[in-house]
Structure formats: C-alpha cells, structure tokens
Coordinates of C-alpha atoms and ligand atoms in Angstrom, one line a residue:
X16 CA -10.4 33.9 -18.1
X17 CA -11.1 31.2 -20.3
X18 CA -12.5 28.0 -18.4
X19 CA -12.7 24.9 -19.3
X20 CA -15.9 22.7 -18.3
X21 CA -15.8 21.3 -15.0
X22 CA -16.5 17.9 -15.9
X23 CA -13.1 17.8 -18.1
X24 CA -11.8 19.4 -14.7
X25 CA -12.4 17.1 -12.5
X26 CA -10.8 14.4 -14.7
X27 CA -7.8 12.5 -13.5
X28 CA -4.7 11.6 -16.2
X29 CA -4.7 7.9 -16.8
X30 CA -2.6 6.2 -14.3
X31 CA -0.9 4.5 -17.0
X32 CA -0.1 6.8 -19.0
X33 CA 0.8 9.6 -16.7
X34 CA 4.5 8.7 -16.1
X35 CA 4.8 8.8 -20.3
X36 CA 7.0 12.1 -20.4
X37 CA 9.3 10.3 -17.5
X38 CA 9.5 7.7 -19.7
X39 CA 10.5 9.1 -22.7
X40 CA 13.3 11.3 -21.2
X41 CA 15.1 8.0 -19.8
X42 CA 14.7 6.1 -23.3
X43 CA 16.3 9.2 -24.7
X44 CA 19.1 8.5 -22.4
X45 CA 19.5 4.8 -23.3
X46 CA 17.3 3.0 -20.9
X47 CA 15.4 0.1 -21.6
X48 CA 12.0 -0.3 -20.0
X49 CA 9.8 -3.1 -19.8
X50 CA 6.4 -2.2 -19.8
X51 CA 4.3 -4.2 -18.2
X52 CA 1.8 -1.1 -17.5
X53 CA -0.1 -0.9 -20.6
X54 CA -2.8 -3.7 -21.8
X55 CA -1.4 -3.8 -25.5
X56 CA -0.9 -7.3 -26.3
X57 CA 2.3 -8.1 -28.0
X58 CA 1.0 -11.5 -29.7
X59 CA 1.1 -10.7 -33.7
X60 CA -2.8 -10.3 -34.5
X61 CA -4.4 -12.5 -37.2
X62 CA -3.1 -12.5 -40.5
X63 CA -6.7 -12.4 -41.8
X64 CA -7.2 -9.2 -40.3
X65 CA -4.0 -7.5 -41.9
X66 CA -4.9 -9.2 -45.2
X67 CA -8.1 -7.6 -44.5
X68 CA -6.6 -4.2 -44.4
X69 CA -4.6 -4.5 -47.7
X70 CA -6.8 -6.2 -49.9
X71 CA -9.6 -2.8 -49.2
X72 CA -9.7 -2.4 -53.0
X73 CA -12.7 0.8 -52.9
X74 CA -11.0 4.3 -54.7
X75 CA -13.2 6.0 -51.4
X76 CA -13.7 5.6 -47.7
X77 CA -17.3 6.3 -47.1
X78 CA -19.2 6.3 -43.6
X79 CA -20.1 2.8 -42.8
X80 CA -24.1 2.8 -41.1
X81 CA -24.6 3.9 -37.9
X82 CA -25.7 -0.1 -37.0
X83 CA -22.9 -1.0 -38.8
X84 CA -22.2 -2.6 -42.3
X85 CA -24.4 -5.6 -42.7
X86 CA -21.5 -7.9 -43.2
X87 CA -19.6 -7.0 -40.4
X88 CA -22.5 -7.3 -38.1
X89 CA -23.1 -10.9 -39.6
X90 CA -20.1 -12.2 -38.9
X91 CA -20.7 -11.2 -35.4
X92 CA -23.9 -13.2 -35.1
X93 CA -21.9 -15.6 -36.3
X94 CA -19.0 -15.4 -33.3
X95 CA -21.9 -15.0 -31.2
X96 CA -23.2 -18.1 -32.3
X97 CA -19.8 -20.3 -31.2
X98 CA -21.2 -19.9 -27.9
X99 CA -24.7 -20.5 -28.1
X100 CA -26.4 -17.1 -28.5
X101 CA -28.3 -16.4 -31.4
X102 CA -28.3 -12.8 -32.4
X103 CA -30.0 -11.1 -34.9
X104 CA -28.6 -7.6 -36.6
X105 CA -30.9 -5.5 -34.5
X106 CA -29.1 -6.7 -31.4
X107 CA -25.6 -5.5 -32.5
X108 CA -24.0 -2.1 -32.8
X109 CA -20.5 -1.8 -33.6
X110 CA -18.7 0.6 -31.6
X111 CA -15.3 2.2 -31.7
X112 CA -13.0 -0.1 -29.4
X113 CA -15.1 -1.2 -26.1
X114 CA -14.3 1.8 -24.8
X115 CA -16.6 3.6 -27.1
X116 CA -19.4 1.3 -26.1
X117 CA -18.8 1.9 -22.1
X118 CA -19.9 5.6 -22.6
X119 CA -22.0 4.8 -25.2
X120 CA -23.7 2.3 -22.2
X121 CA -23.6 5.1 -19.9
X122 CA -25.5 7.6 -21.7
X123 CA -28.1 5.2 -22.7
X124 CA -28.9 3.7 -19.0
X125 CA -28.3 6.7 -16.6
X126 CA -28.7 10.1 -16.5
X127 CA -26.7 12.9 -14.8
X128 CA -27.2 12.4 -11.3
X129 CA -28.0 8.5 -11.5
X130 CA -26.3 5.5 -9.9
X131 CA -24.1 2.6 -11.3
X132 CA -22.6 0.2 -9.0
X133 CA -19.4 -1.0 -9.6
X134 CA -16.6 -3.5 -8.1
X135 CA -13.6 -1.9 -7.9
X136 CA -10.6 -1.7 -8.6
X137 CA -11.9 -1.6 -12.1
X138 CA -10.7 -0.4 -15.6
X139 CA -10.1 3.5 -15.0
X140 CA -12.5 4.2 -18.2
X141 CA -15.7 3.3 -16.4
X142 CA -14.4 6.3 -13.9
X143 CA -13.4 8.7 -16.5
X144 CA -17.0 8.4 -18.6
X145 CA -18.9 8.5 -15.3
X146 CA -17.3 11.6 -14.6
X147 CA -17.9 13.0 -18.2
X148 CA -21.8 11.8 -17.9
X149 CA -21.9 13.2 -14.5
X150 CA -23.2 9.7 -13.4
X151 CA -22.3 8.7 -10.0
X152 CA -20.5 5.3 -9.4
X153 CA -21.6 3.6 -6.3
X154 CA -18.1 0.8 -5.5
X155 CA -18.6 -2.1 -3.6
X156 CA -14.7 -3.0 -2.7
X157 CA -12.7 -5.9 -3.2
X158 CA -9.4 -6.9 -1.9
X159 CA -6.5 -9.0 -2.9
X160 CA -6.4 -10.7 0.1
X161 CA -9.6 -12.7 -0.5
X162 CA -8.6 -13.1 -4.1
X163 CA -11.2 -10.6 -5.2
X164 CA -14.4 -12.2 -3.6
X165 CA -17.6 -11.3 -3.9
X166 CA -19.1 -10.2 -1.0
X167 CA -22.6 -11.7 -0.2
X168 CA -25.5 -10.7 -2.6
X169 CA -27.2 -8.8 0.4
X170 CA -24.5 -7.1 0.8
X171 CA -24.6 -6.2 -2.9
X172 CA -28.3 -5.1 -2.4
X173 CA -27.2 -2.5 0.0
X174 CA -25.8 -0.5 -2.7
X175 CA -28.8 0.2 -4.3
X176 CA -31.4 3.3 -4.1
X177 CA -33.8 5.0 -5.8
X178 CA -31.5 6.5 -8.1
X179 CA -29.5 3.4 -9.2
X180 CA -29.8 2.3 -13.0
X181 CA -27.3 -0.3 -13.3
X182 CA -24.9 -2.7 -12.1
X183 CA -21.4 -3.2 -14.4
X184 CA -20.0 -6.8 -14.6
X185 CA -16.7 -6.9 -15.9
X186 CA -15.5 -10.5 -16.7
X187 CA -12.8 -11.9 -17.5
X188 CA -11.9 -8.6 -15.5
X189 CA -9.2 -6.0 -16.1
X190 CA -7.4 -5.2 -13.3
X191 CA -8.0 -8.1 -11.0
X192 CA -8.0 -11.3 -13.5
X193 CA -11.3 -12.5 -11.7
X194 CA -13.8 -14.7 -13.8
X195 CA -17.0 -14.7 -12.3
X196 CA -18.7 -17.8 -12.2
X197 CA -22.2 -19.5 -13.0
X198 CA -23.5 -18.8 -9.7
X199 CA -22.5 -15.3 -9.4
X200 CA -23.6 -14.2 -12.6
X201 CA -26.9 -15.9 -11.5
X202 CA -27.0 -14.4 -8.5
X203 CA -26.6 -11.0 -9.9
X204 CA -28.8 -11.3 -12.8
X205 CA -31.5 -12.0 -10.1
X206 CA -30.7 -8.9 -8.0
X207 CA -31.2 -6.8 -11.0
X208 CA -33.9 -8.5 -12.1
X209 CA -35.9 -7.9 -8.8
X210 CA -34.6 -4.5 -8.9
X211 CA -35.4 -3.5 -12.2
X212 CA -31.5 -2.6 -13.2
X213 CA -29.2 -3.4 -15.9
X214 CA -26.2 -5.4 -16.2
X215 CA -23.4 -3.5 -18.3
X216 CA -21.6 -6.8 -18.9
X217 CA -18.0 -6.0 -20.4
X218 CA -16.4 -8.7 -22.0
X219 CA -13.4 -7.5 -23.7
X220 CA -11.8 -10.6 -22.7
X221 CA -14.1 -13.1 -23.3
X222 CA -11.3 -16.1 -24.7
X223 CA -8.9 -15.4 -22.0
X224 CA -9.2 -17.7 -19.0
X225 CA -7.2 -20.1 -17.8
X226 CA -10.3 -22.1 -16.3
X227 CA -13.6 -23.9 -17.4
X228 CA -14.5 -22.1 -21.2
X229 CA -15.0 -18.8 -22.4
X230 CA -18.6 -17.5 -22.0
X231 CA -21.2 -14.8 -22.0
X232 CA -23.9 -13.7 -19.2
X233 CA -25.8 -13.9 -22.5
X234 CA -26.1 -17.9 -22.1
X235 CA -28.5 -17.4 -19.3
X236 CA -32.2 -16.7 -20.8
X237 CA -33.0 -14.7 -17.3
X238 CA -31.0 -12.3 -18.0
X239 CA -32.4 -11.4 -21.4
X240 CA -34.3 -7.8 -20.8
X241 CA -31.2 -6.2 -18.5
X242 CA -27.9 -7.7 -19.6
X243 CA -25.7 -5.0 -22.3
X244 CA -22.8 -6.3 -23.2
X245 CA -19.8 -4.3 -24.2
X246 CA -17.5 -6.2 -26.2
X247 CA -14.3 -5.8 -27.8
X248 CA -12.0 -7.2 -30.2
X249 CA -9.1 -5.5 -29.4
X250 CA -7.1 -8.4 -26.8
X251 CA -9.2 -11.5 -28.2
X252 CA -7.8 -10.4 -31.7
X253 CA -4.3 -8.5 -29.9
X254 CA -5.4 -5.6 -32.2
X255 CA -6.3 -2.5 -30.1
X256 CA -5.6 -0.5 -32.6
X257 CA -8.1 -1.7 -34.9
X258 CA -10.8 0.5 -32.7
X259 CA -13.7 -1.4 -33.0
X260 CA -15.8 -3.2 -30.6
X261 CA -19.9 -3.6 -30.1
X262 CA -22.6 -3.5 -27.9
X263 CA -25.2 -6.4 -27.6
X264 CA -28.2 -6.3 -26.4
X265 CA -31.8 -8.6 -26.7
X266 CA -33.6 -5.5 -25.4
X267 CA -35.0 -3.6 -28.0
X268 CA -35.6 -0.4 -26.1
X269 CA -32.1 -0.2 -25.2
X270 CA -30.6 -0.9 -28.4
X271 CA -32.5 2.0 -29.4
X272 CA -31.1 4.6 -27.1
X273 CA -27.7 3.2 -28.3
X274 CA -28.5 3.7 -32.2
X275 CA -29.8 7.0 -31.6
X276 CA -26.7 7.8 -30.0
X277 CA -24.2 6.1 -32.4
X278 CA -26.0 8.3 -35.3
X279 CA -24.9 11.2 -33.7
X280 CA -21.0 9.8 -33.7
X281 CA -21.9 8.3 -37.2
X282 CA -20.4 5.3 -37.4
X283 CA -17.2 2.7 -36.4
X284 CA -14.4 2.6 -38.9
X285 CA -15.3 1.4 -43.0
X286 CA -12.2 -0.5 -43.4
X287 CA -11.3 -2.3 -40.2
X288 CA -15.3 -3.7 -40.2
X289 CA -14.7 -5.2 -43.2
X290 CA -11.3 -6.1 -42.3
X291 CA -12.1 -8.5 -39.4
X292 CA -15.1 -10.1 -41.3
X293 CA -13.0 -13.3 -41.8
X294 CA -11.4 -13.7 -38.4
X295 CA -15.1 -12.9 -36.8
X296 CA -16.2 -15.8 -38.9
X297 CA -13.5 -18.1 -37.8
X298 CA -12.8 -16.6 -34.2
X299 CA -11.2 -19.6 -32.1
X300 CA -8.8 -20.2 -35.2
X301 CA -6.7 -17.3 -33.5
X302 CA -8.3 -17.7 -29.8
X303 CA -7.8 -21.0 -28.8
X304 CA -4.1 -20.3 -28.5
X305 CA -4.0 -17.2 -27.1
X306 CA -5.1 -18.6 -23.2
X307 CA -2.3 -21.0 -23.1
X308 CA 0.2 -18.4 -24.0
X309 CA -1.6 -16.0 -21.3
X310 CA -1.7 -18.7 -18.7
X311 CA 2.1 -19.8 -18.9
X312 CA 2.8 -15.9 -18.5
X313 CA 0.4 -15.4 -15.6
X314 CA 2.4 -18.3 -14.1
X315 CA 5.6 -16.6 -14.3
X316 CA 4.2 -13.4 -12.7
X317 CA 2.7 -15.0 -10.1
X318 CA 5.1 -17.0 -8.7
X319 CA 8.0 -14.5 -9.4
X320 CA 5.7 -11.8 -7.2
X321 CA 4.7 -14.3 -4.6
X322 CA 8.2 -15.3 -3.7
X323 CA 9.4 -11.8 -3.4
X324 CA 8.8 -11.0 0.7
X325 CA 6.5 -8.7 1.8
X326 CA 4.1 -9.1 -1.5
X327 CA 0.9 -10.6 -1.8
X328 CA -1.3 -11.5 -5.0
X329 CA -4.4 -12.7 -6.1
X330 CA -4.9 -15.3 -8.3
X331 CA -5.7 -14.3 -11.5
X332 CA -7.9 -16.5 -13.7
X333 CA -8.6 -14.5 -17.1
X334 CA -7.1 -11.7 -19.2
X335 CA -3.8 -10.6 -18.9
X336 CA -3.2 -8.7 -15.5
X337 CA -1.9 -9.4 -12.5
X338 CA -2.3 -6.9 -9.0
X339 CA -0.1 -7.2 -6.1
X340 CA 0.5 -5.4 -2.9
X341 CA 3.5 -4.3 -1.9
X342 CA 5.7 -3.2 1.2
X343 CA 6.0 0.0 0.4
X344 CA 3.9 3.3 1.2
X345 CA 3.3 4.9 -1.9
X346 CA 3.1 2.7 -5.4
X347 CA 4.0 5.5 -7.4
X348 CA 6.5 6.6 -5.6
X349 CA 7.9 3.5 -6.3
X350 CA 6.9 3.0 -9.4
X351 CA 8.8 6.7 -10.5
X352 CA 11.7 5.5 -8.8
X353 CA 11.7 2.5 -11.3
X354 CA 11.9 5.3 -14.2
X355 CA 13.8 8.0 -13.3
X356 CA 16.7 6.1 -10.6
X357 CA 16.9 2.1 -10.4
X358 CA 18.8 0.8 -13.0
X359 CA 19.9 -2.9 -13.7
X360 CA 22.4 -2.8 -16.7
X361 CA 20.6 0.3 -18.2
X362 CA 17.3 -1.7 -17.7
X363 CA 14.0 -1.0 -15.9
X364 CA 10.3 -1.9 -15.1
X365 CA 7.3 0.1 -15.9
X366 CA 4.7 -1.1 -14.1
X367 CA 0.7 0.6 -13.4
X368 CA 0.1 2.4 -9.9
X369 CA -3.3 0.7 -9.1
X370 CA -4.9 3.7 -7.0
X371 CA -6.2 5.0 -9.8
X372 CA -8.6 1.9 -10.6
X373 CA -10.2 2.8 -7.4
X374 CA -13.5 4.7 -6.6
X375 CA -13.0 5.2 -3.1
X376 CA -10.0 7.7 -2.3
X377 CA -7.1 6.3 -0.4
X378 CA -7.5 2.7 -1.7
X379 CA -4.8 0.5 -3.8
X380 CA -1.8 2.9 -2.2
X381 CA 0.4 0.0 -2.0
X382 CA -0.7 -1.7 -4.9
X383 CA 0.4 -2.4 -8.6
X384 CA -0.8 -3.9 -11.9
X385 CA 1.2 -6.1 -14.0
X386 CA 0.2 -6.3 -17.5
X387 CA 1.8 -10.0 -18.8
X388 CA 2.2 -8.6 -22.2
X389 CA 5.9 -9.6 -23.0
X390 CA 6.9 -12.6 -24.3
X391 CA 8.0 -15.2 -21.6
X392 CA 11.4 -14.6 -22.1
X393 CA 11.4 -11.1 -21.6
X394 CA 8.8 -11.3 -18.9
X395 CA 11.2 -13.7 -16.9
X396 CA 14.2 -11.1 -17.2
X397 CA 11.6 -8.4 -16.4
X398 CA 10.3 -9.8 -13.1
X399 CA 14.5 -10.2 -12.0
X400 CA 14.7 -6.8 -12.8
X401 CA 11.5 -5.7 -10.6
X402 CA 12.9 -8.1 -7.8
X403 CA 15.9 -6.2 -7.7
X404 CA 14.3 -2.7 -8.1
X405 CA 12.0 -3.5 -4.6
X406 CA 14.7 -5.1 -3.0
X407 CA 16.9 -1.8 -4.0
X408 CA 14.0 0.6 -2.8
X409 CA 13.2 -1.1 0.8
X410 CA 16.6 -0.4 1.5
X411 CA 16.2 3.3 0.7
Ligands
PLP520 C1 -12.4 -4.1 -19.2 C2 -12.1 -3.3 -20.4 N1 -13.1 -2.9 -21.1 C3 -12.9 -2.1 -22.2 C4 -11.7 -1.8 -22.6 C5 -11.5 -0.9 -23.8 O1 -10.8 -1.5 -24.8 P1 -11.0 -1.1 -26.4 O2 -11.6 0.2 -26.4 O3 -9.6 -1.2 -26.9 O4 -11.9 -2.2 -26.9 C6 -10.5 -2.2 -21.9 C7 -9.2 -1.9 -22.3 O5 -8.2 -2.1 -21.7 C8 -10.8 -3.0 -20.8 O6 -9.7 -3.5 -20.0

C-alpha cells in the first residue's frame, strides 16, 4: 500500500474551509450565503498596488533574491520607520503571505520535538506547521468570558521546560480581536528574556485596532535579541492574494537561519514586490481608513450577537474577527445546519466552527468566529439572518 507520511496524516482540514463542497452544492441550487468565515477582506485594495501590477513592463519574470529585491525591501524599512523602528536590509526577508513566514519561524527556532507556547484559540496555521515540523505546541487557554485575559505571568512561566524554544505573540490577534498592551508585551519580553526564548510576534494586523495606535513589540529596545516578527500585507493592504509578507528580525543569527531557508524556497513573487513598492512607501494613505470601517463593523456584530439570548462575546479590539459562544452543543453542527437546511428567502450564514483554533481537544465546542468582512449593509442583513437561523435551531 502506498502511505502517505504521517505528519500530512495527522493533519486536520481547515475549519474554514472544510464545509466548501456543502457550500457549493447549495449555491448551485440558488442559495445565497454570507460568509462571514473566511478572513478575505472585501475593502478594494490600493489602487497603487493594482497600478503596480499593470505597469510590470519586463518581457521576463525572473526569480527575485532570496532576501528579496532591494527596492522592495527599502520600502519596508521605510513602513517600518512610520513607527519608529529603524531597519536595515539585513533585518528583512520577504516571505510568501505571513503564512510562509510562520513556518519559515518554526523551522528556524525549534526543532522536531521542541516546545512553542501558544494562547489559544489561535489562527489554525500555527497548528497545522507545528504539526508539519513535528514541533510541539504547549497552549496556555483563554476564554471569552474574561474577554481573552491573560492569565498572570507566573502562570505563563509554568509552561516552560527544558525543551521550550519560543513563545508566539499574535497581536492584533486573529481569532479573538485581543490587542495586547504595553505592559503585557513587557511582561512577556521579560519572561523570555530570563528564559532565553523567542517571541514569534505575528503582526498581520498591525493597522487594525480600534484603540490607542498601531504598533510593533519592536518599539521596545528589550526585546531586541528574541522578538521575530511575522508580518503581512495581505488585511493591512485587503490583498491576500498578493502572497507576500516578511519576517523581521534585529538578531542576526536568526535572520540567518531564515535566509538559509528562504534560499531553498528561492524567493517571494517578482512582480507583486515591486508592485507594492509605492503603497509600502506611503502605507497609512490606505490604513488610516481601514480601522474606522472595521470598528463600525465590529460594532454591528457585537451588539447584534450580544442581544441574541443565550450568547456571550468578547470584546474585540483589533482585526476583523469576532468569537462568540453559543447555546448550542455542537458549533458545527449548527453551523452545517446553516448550509444545508435553514433558509431565510433563499439566504444563509456561513460562519467558522472555532474548535479547530484550539490546541487542547474538546475546547471551543460551542463556539464560533465571525469574520466582519461584508460591507455594513450586508453585514446588518447577515446578522438578521444568523438571528433567525439560532432562534430556528434551538427549537429543533
Ligand atoms: C494571525 C495571522 N497570521 C498570519 C496569517 C497569514 O496570512 P497571509 O499568509 O495571507 O499573510 C493570517 C491569515 O489569516 C493570520 O490571521
């Protein structure tokens, strides 16, 4: 019999996309779905970046470097700069989406066996590479009911053995909307500083919170040796399918590893790094809008969720997602109910089962994600129709 490797086995299907073939058999049939289980932002992306695209003038497409073309990675140090962190080329590689840089961040700080700690829920990619690198993640949990709080540093401490490499900071965070502020970033830094670990900080989305201004761990000097940060500019930019992203990094020996490995991969795509160039240069042009938008869509989610009985939320205060707990059992079961039975004028939900984004087995059974990507408008009708689709599965 032909196996395949048991790493690949032991992989779970994306909880977001694993309803897909559900899906597409109701469109077939007429339905309309909104789908507010997928983080693709539906915000236009920057007409500088389209330009971008057609104004690629070369009669080939040849590899870009492996640390990226020189102009790219300038304009970079130069986004970098807006908020007072001064880069130089060597601390930049572009990657292919942030995703790319998670694993890429994996394989450079841990090896098979190893430890990373992570908060969960937290974006299912961290889960799938750790699985692929055969790194073990170590959860510390935290629940909607406190709004996502941190538990006490000491508690934090407890996580950590012999064997752990890293700790992963994901802020503005994707699934829980949490920021982390000043004094927890500080408090962490310190932990990994006295523990000899690094911070994997993801950033993806940096611009969006509705609170105090966007920022990096970067800003704090302390944090210099152990903080990699995987950034993005697929939501800042609403262009995830431009694939490109970065990893940033003041420590030399680590930026290394990550070259080393990004030769083997070759490089991030030719034209979309020379594409983005301008907006890079002139990031809050686009940026400084985006939050509002965000924050008046958070808004209606929140308080259309929270009036509904029986369902509690957190607060979110960054990027674009919103979890809530529900009466029911079984999420999913729920949530396939949405696709495949509950109609409201030919009209449904999609929303993301938010087990999935767990570590630990048997967590988030009851609980969703609600991606605000619809305009508020559509996101008004949407949250009607989900009222209606609980209310019309409680009585089941
Ligand atoms: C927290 C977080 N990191 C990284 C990514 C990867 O995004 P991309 O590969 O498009 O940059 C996502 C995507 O949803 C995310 O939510």
């Amino acid at each position: 019999m032909l196996n395949t490797s048991k790493r690949v086995n032991k992989l779970i299907a994306s909880p977001i996309r694993k309803f897909l073939p559900m899906v597409r058999a109701a469109e077939k049939k007429g339905v309309k779905f909104f789908k507010l289980n997928v983080g693709d932002p539906d915000i236009f992306a920057p007409k500088e970046i389209l330009q971008g695209i057609k104004k690629y003038g070369n009669k080939n497409i040849p590899y870009a470097p492996s640390p990226g073309i020189s102009k790219h990675v300038q304009a970079w140090l130069k986004y970098y700069a807006l908020f007072g962190i001064k880069l130089k080329e060597e601390n930049i590689v572009p990657t292919i989406g942030g995703a790319e840089g998670i694993l890429l961040a994996m394989m450079a700080v841990a090896d098979v066996g190893e430890e990373i700690i992570v908060f969960e829920p937290l974006y299912t990619s961290y889960k799938g590479f750790a699985a692929v690198c055969n790194v073990k993640l170590a959860p510390i949990t935290l629940r909607v009911e406190n709004n996502f709080k941190l538990p006490a540093i000491q508690e934090i401490a407890k996580k950590i053995n012999k064997k752990t490499r890293a700790l992963v900071v994901i802020s503005p965070d994707n699934p829980t909307g949490k920021v982390w502020s000043n004094q927890e970033l500080k408090n962490i830094i310190k932990l990994a500083r006295k523990n000899n670990l690094f911070i994997i900080a993801d950033e993806t989305y940096r611009e969006i919170v509705f609170e105090g201004k966007p920022k990096s761990i970067l800003i704090f000097p302390a944090v210099r040796n152990n903080a990699l940060v995987i950034d993005s500019l697929s939501k800042r930019f609403s262009a995830p399918g431009i694939r490109l992203g970065a990893l940033v990094s003041y420590n030399q020996k680590v930026m290394r590893a990550i070259l080393k490995i990004a030769m083997i991969r070759l490089s991030a795509p030719t034209i979309e790094q020379l594409a983005t160039v301008a907006i890079l240069k002139n990031s809050k042009k686009y940026t400084s809008k985006i939050a509002n938008e965000y924050k008046q869509r958070r808004d209606i989610v929140n308080d259309a969720l929270k009036k509904m009985p029986g369902v509690l939320v957190s607060q979110p205060v960054g990027a674009f997602y919103q979890v809530a707990k529900l009466p029911v059992k079984n999420a999913e079961d729920f949530i396939k109910f949405l696709i495949t039975e509950f109609r409201h004028k030919n009209k449904s939900v999609l929303v993301a089962p938010l087990e999935d984004f767990y570590v630990t087995r048997g967590l988030g059974r009851n609980e969703i994600r609600v991606a605000y990507v619809l305009n508020i408008k559509e996101l008004k009708e949407a949250m009607e129709i989900f009222k209606k689709g609980l209310e019309r599965y409680l009585k089941k």
